[in-house]
Coordinates of C-alpha atoms and ligand atoms in Angstrom, one line a residue:
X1 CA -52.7 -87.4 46.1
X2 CA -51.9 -90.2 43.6
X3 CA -53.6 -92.6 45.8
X4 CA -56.2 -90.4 46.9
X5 CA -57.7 -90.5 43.5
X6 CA -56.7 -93.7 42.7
X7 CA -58.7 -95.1 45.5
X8 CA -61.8 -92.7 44.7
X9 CA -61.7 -94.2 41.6
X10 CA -62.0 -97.9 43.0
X11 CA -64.7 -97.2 45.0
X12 CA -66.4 -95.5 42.4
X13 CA -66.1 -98.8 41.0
X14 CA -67.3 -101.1 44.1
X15 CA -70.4 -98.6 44.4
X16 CA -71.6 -99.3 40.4
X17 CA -71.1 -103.3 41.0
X18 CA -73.4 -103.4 44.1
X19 CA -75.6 -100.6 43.3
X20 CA -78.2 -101.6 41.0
X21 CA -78.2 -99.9 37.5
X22 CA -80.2 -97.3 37.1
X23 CA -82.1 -96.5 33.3
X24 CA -80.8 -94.0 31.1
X25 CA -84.3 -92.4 30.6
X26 CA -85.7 -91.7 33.8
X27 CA -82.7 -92.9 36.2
X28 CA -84.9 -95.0 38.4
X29 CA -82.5 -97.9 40.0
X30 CA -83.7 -101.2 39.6
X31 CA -82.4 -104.6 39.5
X32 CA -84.0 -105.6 36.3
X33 CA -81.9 -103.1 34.1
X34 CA -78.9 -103.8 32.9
X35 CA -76.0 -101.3 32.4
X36 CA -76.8 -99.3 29.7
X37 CA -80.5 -100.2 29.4
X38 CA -84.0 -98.5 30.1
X39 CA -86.4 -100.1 32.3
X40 CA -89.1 -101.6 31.7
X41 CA -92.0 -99.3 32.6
X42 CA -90.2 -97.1 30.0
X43 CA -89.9 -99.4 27.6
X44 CA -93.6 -100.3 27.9
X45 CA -94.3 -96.1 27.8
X46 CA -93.1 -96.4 24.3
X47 CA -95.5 -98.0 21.9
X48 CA -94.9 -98.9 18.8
X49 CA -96.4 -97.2 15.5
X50 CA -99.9 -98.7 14.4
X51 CA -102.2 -99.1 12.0
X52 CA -104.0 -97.3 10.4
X53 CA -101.4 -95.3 9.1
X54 CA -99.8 -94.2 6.0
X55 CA -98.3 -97.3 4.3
X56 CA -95.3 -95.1 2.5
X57 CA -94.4 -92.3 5.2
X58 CA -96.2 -94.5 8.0
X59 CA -98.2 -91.2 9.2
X60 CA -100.5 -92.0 11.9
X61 CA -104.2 -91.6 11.8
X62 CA -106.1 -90.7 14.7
X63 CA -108.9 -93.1 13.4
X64 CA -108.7 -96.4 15.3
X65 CA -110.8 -98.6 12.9
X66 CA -109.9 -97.3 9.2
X67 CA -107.8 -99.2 7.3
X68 CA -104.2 -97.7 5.5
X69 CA -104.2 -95.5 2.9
X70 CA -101.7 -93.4 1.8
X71 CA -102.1 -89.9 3.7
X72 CA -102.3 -86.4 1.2
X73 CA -98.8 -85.4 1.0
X74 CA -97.7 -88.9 -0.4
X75 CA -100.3 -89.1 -2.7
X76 CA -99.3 -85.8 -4.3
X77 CA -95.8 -86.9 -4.1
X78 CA -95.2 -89.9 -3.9
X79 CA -91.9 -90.7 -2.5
X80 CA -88.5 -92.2 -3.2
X81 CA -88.8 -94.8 -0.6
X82 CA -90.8 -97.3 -0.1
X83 CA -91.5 -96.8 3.5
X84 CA -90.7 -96.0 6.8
X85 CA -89.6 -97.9 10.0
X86 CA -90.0 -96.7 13.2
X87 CA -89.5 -97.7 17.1
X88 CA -92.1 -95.6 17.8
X89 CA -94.0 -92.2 18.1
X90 CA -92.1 -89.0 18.7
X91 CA -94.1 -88.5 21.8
X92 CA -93.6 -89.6 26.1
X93 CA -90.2 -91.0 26.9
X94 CA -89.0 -92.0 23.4
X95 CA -89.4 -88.1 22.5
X96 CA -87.4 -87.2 25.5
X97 CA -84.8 -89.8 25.0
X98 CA -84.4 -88.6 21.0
X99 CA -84.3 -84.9 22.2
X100 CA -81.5 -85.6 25.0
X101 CA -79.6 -87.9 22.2
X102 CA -79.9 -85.2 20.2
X103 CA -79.7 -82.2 22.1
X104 CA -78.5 -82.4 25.2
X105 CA -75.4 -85.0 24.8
X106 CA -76.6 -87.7 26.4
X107 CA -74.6 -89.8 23.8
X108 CA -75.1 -93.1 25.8
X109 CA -78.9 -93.5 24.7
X110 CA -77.4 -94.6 21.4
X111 CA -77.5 -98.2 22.2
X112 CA -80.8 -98.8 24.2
X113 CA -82.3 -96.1 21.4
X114 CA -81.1 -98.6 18.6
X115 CA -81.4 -101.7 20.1
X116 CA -85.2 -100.7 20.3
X117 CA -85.5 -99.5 16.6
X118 CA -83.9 -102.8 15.6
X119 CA -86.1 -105.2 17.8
X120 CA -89.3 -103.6 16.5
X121 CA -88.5 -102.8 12.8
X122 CA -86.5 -106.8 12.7
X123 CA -89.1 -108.6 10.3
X124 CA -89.3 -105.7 7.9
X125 CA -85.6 -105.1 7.8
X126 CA -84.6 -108.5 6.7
X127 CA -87.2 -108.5 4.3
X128 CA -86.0 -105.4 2.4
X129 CA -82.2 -107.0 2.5
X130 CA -80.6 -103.4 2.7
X131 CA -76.7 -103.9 1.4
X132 CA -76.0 -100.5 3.4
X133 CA -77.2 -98.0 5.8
X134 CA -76.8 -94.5 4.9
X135 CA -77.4 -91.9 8.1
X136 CA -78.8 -88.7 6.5
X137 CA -76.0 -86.1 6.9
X138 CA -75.4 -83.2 8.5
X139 CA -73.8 -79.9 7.3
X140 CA -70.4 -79.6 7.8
X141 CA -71.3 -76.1 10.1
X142 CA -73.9 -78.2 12.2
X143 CA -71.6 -80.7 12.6
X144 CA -68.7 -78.2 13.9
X145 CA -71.4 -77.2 16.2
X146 CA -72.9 -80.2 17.9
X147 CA -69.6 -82.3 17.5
X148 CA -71.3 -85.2 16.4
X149 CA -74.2 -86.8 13.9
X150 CA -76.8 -88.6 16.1
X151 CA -77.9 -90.2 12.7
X152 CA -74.1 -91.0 12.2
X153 CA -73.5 -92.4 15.8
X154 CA -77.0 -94.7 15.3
X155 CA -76.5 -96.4 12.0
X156 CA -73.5 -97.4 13.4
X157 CA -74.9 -99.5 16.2
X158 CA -77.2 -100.8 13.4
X159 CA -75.0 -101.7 11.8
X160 CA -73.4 -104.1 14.5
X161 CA -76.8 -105.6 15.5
X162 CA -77.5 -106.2 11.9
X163 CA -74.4 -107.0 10.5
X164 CA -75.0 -104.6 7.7
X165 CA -72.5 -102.2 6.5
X166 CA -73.2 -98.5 7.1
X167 CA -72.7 -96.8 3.9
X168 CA -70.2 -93.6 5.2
X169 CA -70.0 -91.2 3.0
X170 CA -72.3 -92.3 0.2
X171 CA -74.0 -89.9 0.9
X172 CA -73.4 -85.7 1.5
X173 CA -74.6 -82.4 2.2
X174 CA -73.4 -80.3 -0.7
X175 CA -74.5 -77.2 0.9
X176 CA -75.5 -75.4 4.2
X177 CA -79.6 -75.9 4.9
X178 CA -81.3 -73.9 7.5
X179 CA -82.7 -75.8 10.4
X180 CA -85.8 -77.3 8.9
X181 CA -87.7 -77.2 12.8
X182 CA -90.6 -74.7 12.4
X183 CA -90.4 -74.4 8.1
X184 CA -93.8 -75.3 6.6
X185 CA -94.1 -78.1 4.1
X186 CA -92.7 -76.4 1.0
X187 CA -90.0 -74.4 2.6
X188 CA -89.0 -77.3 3.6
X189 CA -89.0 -78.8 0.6
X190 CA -87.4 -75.5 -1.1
X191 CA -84.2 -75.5 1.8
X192 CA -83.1 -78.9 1.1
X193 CA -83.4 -78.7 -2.9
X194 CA -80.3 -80.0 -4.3
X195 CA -78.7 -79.8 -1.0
X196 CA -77.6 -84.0 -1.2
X197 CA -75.3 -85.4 -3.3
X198 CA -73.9 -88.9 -4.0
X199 CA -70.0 -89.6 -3.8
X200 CA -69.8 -93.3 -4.4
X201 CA -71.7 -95.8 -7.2
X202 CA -74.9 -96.5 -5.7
X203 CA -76.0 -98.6 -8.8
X204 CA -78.4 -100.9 -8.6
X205 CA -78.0 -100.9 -4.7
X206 CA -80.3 -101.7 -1.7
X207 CA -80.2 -99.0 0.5
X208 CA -81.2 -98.1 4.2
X209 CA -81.5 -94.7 5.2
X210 CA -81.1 -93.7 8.8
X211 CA -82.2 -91.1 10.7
X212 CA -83.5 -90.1 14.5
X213 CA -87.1 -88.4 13.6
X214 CA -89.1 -88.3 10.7
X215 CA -91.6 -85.1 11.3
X216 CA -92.4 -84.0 7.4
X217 CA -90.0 -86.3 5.6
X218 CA -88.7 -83.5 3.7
X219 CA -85.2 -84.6 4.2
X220 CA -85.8 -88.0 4.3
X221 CA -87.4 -87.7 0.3
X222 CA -84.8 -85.5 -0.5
X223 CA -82.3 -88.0 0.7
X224 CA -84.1 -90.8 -1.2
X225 CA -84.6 -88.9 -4.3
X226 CA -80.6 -88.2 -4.1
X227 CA -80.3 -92.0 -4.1
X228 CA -82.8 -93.5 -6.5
X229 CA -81.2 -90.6 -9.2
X230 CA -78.1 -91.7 -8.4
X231 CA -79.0 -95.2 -9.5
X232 CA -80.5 -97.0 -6.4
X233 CA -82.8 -99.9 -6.7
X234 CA -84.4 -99.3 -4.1
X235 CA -84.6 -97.1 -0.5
X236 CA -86.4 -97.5 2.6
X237 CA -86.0 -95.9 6.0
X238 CA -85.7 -96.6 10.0
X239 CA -86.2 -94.0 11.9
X240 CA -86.2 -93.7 16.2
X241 CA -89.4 -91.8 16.0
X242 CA -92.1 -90.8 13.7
X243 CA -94.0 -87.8 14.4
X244 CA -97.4 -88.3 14.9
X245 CA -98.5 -85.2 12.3
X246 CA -97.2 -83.5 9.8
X247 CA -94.9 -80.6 11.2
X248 CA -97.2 -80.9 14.4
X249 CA -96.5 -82.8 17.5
X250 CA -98.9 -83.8 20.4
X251 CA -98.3 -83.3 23.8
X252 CA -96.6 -86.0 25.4
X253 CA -98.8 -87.4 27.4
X254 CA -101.3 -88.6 24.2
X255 CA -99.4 -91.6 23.4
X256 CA -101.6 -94.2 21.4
X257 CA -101.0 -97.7 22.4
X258 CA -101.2 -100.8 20.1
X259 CA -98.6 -102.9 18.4
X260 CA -96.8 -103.2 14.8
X261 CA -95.2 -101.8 11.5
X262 CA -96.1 -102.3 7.8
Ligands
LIG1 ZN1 -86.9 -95.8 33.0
LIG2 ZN1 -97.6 -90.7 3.6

């Protein structure tokens, strides 16, 4: 039986090294990916935010020609960071690869996912000169639940392509938050009062905040706001996937298509 499995296993082995790989998002085999990568028609079905946009929360405009400006809700508030970073739109394959990270376990998109969001935010990242990344947390109930922090398991392959430290726990959720998916605005805003807290000096630091989607941003500001009161010089954030509108999301065939970030 031993050697039953044993040689199972070695063929198992023999098929993966002459097999081509196949991509992690849509599973299509193909000689151009390697192990552990997506392939390039998915890659290119993922286009990267553009302008114009909001310049602080990098909201998307549906206006091709207009220039940035900052969108409503930052201009009523504005926020604790100074902007946001993002692979792409939370829309086509990179919405579907998030939601699987996320949701359904599929734990090995962490390293395409964030070798993406590092390729495409590079420029602005070493600008800003983050001394740490901080992954927004999750509540100790949600954690139980899904077993692990997708924001958690991302800053940490950051980290390694970046060779910046990834701030664990700086940051914490001091309380239990309802999910924030379907809250308007303000509930938003009302569920994750206070909910942060700091647990190490964060004086006069450069920080990073990391997270998989930024729809409202309500967690994001609170996140910052946490931060910046706690003494931070400054805050910016990297995020897989910006959602296109406030608390609303297209279908996912509407994807816009040109290139670049603040
Ligand atoms: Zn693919
Ligand atoms: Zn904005």
């Amino acid at each position: 039986m031993a050697l039953l499995n044993t040689l199972q296993r070695e063929l198992a082995g023999l098929v993966e090294l002459l097999l081509p790989a196949s991509c992690l998002l849509c599973g299509r085999p193909s000689a151009s990916v390697s192990l552990g990568e997506l392939c390039r028609p998915c890659q290119m079905a993922i286009p990267p935010l553009c302008s114009p946009y909001c310049p602080r929360c990098s909201l998307p405009y549906t206006a091709e020609d207009g220039s940035d400006h900052l969108c409503e809700s930052c201009s009523r508030r504005v926020p604790d960071f100074s902007w946001v970073a993002a692979a792409g739109l939370y829309d086509g394959p990179l919405r579907q690869g998030v939601q699987r990270f996320k949701y359904g376990g599929q734990l090995n998109l962490d390293l395409p996912l964030a070798r993406m969001l590092a390729q495409r935010c590079e420029s602005l990242v070493r600008d800003f000169r983050p001394d740490g990344l901080v992954p927004v947390p999750m509540d100790r109930r949600r954690l139980r639940d899904r077993t692990y922090n997708q924001a958690d398991l991302l800053a940490r392959r950051l980290a390694k392509i970046w060779r910046i430290p990834v701030a664990s726990g700086l940051l914490v959720r001091c309380r239990a938050t309802v999910a924030q998916r379907g809250l308007k605005e303000t509930d938003r805003r009302r569920n994750l009062k206070d909910a942060f807290v700091v647990r190490t000096p964060v004086s006069g630091r450069r920080l990073l905040l990391i997270d998989d989607v930024l729809t409202t941003g309500a967690t994001a500001r609170e996140c910052a706001r946490t931060l910046r009161a706690g003494g931070a010089a400054e805050v910016a954030v990297a995020v897989l996937a910006r959602a296109p509108r406030h608390g609303l999301l297209i279908p996912d065939n509407a994807s816009r298509s040109k290139g670049g970030l603040p």
